[in-house]
Coordinates of C-alpha atoms in Angstrom, one line a residue:
Chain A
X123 CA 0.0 0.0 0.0
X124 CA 2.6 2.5 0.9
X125 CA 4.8 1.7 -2.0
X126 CA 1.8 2.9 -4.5
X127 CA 1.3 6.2 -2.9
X128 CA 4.8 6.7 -3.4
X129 CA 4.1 6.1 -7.1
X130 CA 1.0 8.5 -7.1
X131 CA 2.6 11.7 -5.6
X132 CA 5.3 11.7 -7.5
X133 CA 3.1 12.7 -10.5
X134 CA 1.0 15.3 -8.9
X135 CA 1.9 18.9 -9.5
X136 CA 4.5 21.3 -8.0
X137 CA 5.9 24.2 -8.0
X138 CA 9.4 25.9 -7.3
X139 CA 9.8 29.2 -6.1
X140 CA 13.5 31.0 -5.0
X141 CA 12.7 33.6 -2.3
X142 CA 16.0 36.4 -2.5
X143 CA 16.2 39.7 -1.1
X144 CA 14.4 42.6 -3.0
X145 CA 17.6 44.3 -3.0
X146 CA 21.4 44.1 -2.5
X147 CA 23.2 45.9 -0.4
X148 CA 26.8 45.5 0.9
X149 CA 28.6 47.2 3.8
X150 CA 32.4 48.1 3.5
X151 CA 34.3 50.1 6.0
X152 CA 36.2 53.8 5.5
X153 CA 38.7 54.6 8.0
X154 CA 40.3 57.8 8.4
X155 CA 43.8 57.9 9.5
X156 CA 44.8 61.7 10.6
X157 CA 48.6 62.4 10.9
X158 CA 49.4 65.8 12.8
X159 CA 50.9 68.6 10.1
X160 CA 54.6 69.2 9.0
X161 CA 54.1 72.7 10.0
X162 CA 51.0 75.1 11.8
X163 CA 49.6 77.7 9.8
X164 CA 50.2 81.5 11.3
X165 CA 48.8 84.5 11.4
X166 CA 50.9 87.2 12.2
X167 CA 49.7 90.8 14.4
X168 CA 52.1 93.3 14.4
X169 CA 51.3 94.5 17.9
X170 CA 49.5 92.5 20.9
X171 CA 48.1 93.7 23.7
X172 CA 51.4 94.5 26.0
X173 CA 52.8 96.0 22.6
X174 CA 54.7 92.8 21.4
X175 CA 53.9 91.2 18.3
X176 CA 51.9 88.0 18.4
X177 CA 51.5 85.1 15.9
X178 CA 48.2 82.8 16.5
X179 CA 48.9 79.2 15.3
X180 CA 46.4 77.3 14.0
X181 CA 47.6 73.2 14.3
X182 CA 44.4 72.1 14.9
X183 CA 42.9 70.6 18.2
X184 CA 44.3 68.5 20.4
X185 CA 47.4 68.8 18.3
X186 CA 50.7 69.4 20.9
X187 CA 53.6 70.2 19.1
X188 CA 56.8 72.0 20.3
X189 CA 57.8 75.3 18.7
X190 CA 61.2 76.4 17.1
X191 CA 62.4 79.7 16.8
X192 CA 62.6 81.6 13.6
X193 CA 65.0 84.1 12.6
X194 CA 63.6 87.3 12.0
X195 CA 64.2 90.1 9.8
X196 CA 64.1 93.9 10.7
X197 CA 64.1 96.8 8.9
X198 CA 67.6 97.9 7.7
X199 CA 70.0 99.6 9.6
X200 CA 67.8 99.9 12.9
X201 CA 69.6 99.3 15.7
X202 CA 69.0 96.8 18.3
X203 CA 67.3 97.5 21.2
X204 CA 70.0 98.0 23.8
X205 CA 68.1 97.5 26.9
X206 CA 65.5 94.5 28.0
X207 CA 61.7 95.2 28.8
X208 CA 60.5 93.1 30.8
X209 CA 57.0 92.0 29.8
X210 CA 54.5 92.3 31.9
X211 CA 54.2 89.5 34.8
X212 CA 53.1 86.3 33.7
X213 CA 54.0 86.9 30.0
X214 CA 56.7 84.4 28.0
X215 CA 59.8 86.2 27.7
X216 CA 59.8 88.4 31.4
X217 CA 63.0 88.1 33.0
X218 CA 61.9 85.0 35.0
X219 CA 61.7 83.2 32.0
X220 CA 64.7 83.9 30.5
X221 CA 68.2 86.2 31.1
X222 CA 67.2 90.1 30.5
X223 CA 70.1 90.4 28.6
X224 CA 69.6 88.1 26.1
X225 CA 65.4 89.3 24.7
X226 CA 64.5 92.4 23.1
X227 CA 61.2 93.2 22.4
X228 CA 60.9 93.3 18.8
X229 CA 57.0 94.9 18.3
X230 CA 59.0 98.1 16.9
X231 CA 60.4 96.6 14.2
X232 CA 58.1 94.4 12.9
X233 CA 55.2 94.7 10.5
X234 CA 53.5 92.6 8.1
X235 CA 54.2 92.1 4.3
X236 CA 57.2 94.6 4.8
X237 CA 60.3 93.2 3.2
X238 CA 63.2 94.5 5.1
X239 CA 67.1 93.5 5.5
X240 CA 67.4 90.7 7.7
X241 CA 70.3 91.4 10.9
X242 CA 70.8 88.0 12.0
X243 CA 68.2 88.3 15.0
X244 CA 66.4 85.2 15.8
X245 CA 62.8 85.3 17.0
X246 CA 61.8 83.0 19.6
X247 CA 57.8 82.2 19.2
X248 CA 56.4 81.2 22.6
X249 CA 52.8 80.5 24.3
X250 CA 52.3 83.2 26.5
X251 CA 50.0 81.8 28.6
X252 CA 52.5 79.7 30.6
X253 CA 55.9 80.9 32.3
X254 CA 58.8 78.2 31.4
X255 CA 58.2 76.9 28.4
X256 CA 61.5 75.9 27.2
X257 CA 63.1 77.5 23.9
X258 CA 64.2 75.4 21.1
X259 CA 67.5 76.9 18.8
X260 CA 67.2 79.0 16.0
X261 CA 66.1 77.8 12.6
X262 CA 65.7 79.5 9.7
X263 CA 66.0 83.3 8.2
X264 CA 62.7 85.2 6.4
X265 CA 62.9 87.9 4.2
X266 CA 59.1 88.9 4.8
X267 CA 57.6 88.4 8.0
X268 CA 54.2 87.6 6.2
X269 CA 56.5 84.7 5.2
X270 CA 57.0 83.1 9.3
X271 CA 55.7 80.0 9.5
X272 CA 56.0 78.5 13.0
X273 CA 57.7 75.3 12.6
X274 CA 57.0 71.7 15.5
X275 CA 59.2 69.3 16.0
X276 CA 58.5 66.7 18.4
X277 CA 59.5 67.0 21.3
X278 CA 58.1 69.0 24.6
X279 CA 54.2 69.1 24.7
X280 CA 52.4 72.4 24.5
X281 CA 48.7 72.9 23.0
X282 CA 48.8 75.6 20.6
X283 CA 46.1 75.7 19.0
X284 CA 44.4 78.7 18.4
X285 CA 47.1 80.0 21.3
X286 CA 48.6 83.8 21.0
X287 CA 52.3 83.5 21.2
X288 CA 54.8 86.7 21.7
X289 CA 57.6 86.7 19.5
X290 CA 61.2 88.1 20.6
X291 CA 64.2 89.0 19.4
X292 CA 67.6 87.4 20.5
X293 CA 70.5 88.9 19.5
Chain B
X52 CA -2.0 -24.2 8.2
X53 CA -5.1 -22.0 8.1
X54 CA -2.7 -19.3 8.9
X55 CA -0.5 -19.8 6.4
X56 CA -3.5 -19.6 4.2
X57 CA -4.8 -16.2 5.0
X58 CA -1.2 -14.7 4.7
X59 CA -0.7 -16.4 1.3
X60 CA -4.2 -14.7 0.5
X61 CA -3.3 -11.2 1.8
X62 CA -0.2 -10.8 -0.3
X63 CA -2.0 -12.2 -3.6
X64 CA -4.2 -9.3 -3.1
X65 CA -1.9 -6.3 -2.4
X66 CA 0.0 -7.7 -5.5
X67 CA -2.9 -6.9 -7.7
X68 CA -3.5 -3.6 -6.2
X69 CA 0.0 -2.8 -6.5
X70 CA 0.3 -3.1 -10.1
X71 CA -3.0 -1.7 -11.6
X72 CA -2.3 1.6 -9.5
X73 CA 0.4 3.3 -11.5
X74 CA -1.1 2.8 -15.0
X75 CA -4.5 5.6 -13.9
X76 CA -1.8 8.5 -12.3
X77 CA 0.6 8.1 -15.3
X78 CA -1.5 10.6 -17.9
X79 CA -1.6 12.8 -15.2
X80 CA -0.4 16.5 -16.0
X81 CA 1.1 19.0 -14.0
X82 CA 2.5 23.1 -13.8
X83 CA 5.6 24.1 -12.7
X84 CA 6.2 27.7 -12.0
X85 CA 9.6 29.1 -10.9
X86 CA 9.0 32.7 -9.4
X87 CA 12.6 34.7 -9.5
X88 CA 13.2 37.4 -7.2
X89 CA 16.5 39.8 -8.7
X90 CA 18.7 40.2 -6.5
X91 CA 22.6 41.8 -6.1
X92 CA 25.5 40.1 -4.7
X93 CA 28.6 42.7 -3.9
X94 CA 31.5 42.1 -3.0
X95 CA 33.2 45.1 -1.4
X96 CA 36.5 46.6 -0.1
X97 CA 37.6 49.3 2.7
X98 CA 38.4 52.0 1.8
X99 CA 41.1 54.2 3.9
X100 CA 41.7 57.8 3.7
X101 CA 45.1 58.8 5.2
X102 CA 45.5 62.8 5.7
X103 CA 47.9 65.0 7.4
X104 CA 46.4 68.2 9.3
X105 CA 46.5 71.4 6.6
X106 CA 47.8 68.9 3.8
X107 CA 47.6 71.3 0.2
X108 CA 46.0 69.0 -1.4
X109 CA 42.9 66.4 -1.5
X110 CA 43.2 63.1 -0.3
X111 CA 41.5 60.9 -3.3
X112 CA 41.9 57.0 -2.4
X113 CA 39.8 54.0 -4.1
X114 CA 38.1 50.9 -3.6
X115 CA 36.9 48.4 -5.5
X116 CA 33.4 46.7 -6.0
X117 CA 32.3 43.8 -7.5
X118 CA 28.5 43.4 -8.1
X119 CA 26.5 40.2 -9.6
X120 CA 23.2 40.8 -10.4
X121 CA 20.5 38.8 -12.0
X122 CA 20.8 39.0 -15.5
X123 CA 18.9 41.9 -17.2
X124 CA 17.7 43.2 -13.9
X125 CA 17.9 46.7 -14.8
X126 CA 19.3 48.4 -11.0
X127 CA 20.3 51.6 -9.5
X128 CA 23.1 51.9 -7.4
X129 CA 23.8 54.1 -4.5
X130 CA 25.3 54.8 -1.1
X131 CA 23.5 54.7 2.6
X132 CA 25.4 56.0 5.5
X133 CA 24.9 53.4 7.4
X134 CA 23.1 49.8 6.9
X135 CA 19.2 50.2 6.6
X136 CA 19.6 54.0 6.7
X137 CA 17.6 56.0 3.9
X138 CA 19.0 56.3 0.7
X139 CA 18.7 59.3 -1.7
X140 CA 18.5 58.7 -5.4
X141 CA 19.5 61.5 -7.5
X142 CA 22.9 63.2 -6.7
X143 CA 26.5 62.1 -7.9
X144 CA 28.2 62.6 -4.9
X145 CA 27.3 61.0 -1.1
X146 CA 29.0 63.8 1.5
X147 CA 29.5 62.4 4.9
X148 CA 31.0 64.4 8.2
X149 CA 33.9 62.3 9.7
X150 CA 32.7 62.9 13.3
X151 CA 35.7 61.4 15.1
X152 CA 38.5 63.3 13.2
X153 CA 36.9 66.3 12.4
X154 CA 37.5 65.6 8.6
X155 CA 35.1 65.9 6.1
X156 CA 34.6 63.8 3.3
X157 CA 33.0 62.5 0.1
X158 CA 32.2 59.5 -1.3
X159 CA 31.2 58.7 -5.1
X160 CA 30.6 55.6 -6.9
X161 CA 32.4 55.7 -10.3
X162 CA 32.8 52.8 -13.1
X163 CA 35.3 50.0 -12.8
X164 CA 38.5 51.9 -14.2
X165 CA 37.3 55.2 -11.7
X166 CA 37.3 57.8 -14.5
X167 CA 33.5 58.0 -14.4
X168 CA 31.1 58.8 -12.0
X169 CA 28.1 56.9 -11.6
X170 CA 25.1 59.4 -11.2
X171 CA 22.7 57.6 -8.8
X172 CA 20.0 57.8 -11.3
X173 CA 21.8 56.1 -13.9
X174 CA 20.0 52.6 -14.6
X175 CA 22.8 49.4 -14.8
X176 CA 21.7 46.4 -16.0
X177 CA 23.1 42.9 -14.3
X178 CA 25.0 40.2 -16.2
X179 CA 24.5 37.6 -14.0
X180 CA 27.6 35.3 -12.4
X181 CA 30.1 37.2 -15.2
X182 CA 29.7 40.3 -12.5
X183 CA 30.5 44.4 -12.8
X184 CA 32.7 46.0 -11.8
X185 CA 32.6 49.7 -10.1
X186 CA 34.8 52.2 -7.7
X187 CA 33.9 53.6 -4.3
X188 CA 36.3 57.0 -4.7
X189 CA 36.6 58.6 -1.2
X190 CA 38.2 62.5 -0.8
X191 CA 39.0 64.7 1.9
X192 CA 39.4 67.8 0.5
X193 CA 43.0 70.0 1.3
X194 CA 43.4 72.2 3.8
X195 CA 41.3 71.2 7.0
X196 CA 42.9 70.5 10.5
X197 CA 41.2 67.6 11.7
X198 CA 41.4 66.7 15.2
X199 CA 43.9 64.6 17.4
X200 CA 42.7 62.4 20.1
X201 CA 43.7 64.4 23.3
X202 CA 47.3 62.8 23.9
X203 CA 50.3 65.0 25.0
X204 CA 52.0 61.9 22.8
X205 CA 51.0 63.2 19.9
X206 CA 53.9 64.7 17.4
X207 CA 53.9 66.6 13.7
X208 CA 54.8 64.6 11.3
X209 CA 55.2 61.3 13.3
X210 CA 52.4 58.8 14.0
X211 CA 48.9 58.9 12.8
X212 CA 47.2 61.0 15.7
X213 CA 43.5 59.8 15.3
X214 CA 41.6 57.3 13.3
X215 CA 38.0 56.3 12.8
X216 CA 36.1 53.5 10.9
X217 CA 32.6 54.2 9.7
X218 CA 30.7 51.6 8.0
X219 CA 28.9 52.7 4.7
X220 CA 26.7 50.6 2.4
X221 CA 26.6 50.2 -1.2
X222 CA 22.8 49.6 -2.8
X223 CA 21.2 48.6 -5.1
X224 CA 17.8 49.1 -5.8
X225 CA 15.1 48.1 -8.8

């Protein structure tokens, strides 16, 4: 008996259907890998608020780099500053952060776009938020101060961005 | 013995059953119907964008896709932000906010050799097992900063400083 129903069903009809997704989709990752910059971007004002000149780096946050100085350039045949002044207290470059004799406050001299003869002065670029910073060595010469461009190296931490810096000359 | 005789019986009689059965079903006719659903198969790579704070120019990095879909299925592709997100059909380019790095950047689909892009309302038609071949191209355009994970570790030029993996999707719809 069961062998002929076997027989019979096999004959009956049938039918075949393939059930897929309406659609395809896929998923793939993207990953973005940020590297900090070669060099911050600067913007130079010729005088700051206790008369210096400051530069405002832009290196993006969270970014801690360590700043170089820059040589600058002055105007031909000024003469150096013979005597220190002492910024104000609390301000990068007073005498408690470095020897009186060896910083000159520069905000005289400088200007932007204005091509002058360079005198072998180096500017030191520092956060002026925060006494004792250390200094790196100088780097480089610039024929037009619109051309500075505050160069990190690795090294000591300090968060720059979007930081006003003084700028003095060492002679 | 009477036994024997009512078994001997029995199977004389399923025989006859047995064999006259088959010859009724055997003019019996049937349908078959085979309902196929399209569908698209991709196969997919990930894509990595590397970029350096105030680079000067655009990252531009690619990453290949492979799609089968059922022959002559005529499909549009097109990108979601995330799996079963919405997708918009009608633009060339997908623009997406890197949230972690404070980068942004775009994504297009483009033909297999990337020269071309692929306007989402642009109808492909599927070949089946033989497969297509297409380009995820993802930019970050020059000049942005970006932002470092906050660690005093962190150097110019040295070590990558932040990363972050999003997961897009690639679809096709008929």
């Amino acid at each position: 008996m069961s062998h002929a129903r076997a027989v019979t069903a096999a004959l009956l009809p049938y039918a075949v259907a393939l059930t897929v997704p309406a659609h395809g989709a896929a998923d793939f990752g993207v990953t973005v890998n940020l590297r900090p910059p070669q060099g911050c971007s600067a913007s130079v004002t010729p005088t700051g608020a206790e008369g210096a000149p400051q530069v405002t780096l832009t290196c993006g946050a969270n970014l801690y780099v360590n700043v170089q100085p820059t040589v600058l350039t002055v105007a031909a045949g000024s003469s150096p500053i013979a005597s220190f002044a002492p910024a104000a207290p609390g301000v990068m470059g007073s005498a408690a952060a470095a020897p009186a004799s060896t910083f000159q406050d520069v905000s005289s001299l400088m200007s932007l776009n204005d091509t002058r003869t360079s005198v072998g002065g180096a500017l030191f670029v520092q956060r002026r938020a925060t006494a004792g910073d250390a200094q790196g060595a100088p780097m480089q010469t610039s024929t037009n101060l619109s051309q500075l461009l505050v160069e990190p190296t690795p090294g000591a931490a300090a968060n720059l961005a979007g930081q006003p810096v003084e700028m003095w000359l060492i002679f | 013995m009477k036994r024997h005789l009512r078994i001997a019986s029995l199977v004389a009689a399923l025989s006859l059953y047995a064999v006259s059965a088959p010859t009724t079903a055997a003019n019996g006719d049937f349908t078959l119907t085979v309902n196929v659903t399209p569908s698209c198969l991709f196969g997919t790579n990930a894509l990595t964008l590397n970029y350096t704070s105030f680079q000067t120019s655009a990252t531009n990095t690619t990453a290949a896709v492979t799609a089968n879909c059922t022959t002559g299925q005529v499909y549009r592709l097109t990108l979601a932000s995330a799996s079963g997100s919405a997708i918009t059909l009608g633009g060339d380019n997908i623009t997406y906010s890197g949230t972690t790095v404070g980068l942004n950047y775009t994504l297009r689909i483009q033909n297999g050799a990337g020269d071309t892009d692929i306007n989402t309302t642009a109808f492909q038609t599927g070949n089946g097992a033989v497969g297509q071949n297409y380009t995820i191209r993802g930019v970050i355009a020059a000049n942005q900063e970006g932002t470092c994970t906050a660690d005093a570790a962190n150097t110019p030029g040295a070590a990558i400083c932040a990363t972050a993996t999003e997961t897009k999707t690639i679809v096709a719809t008929f």
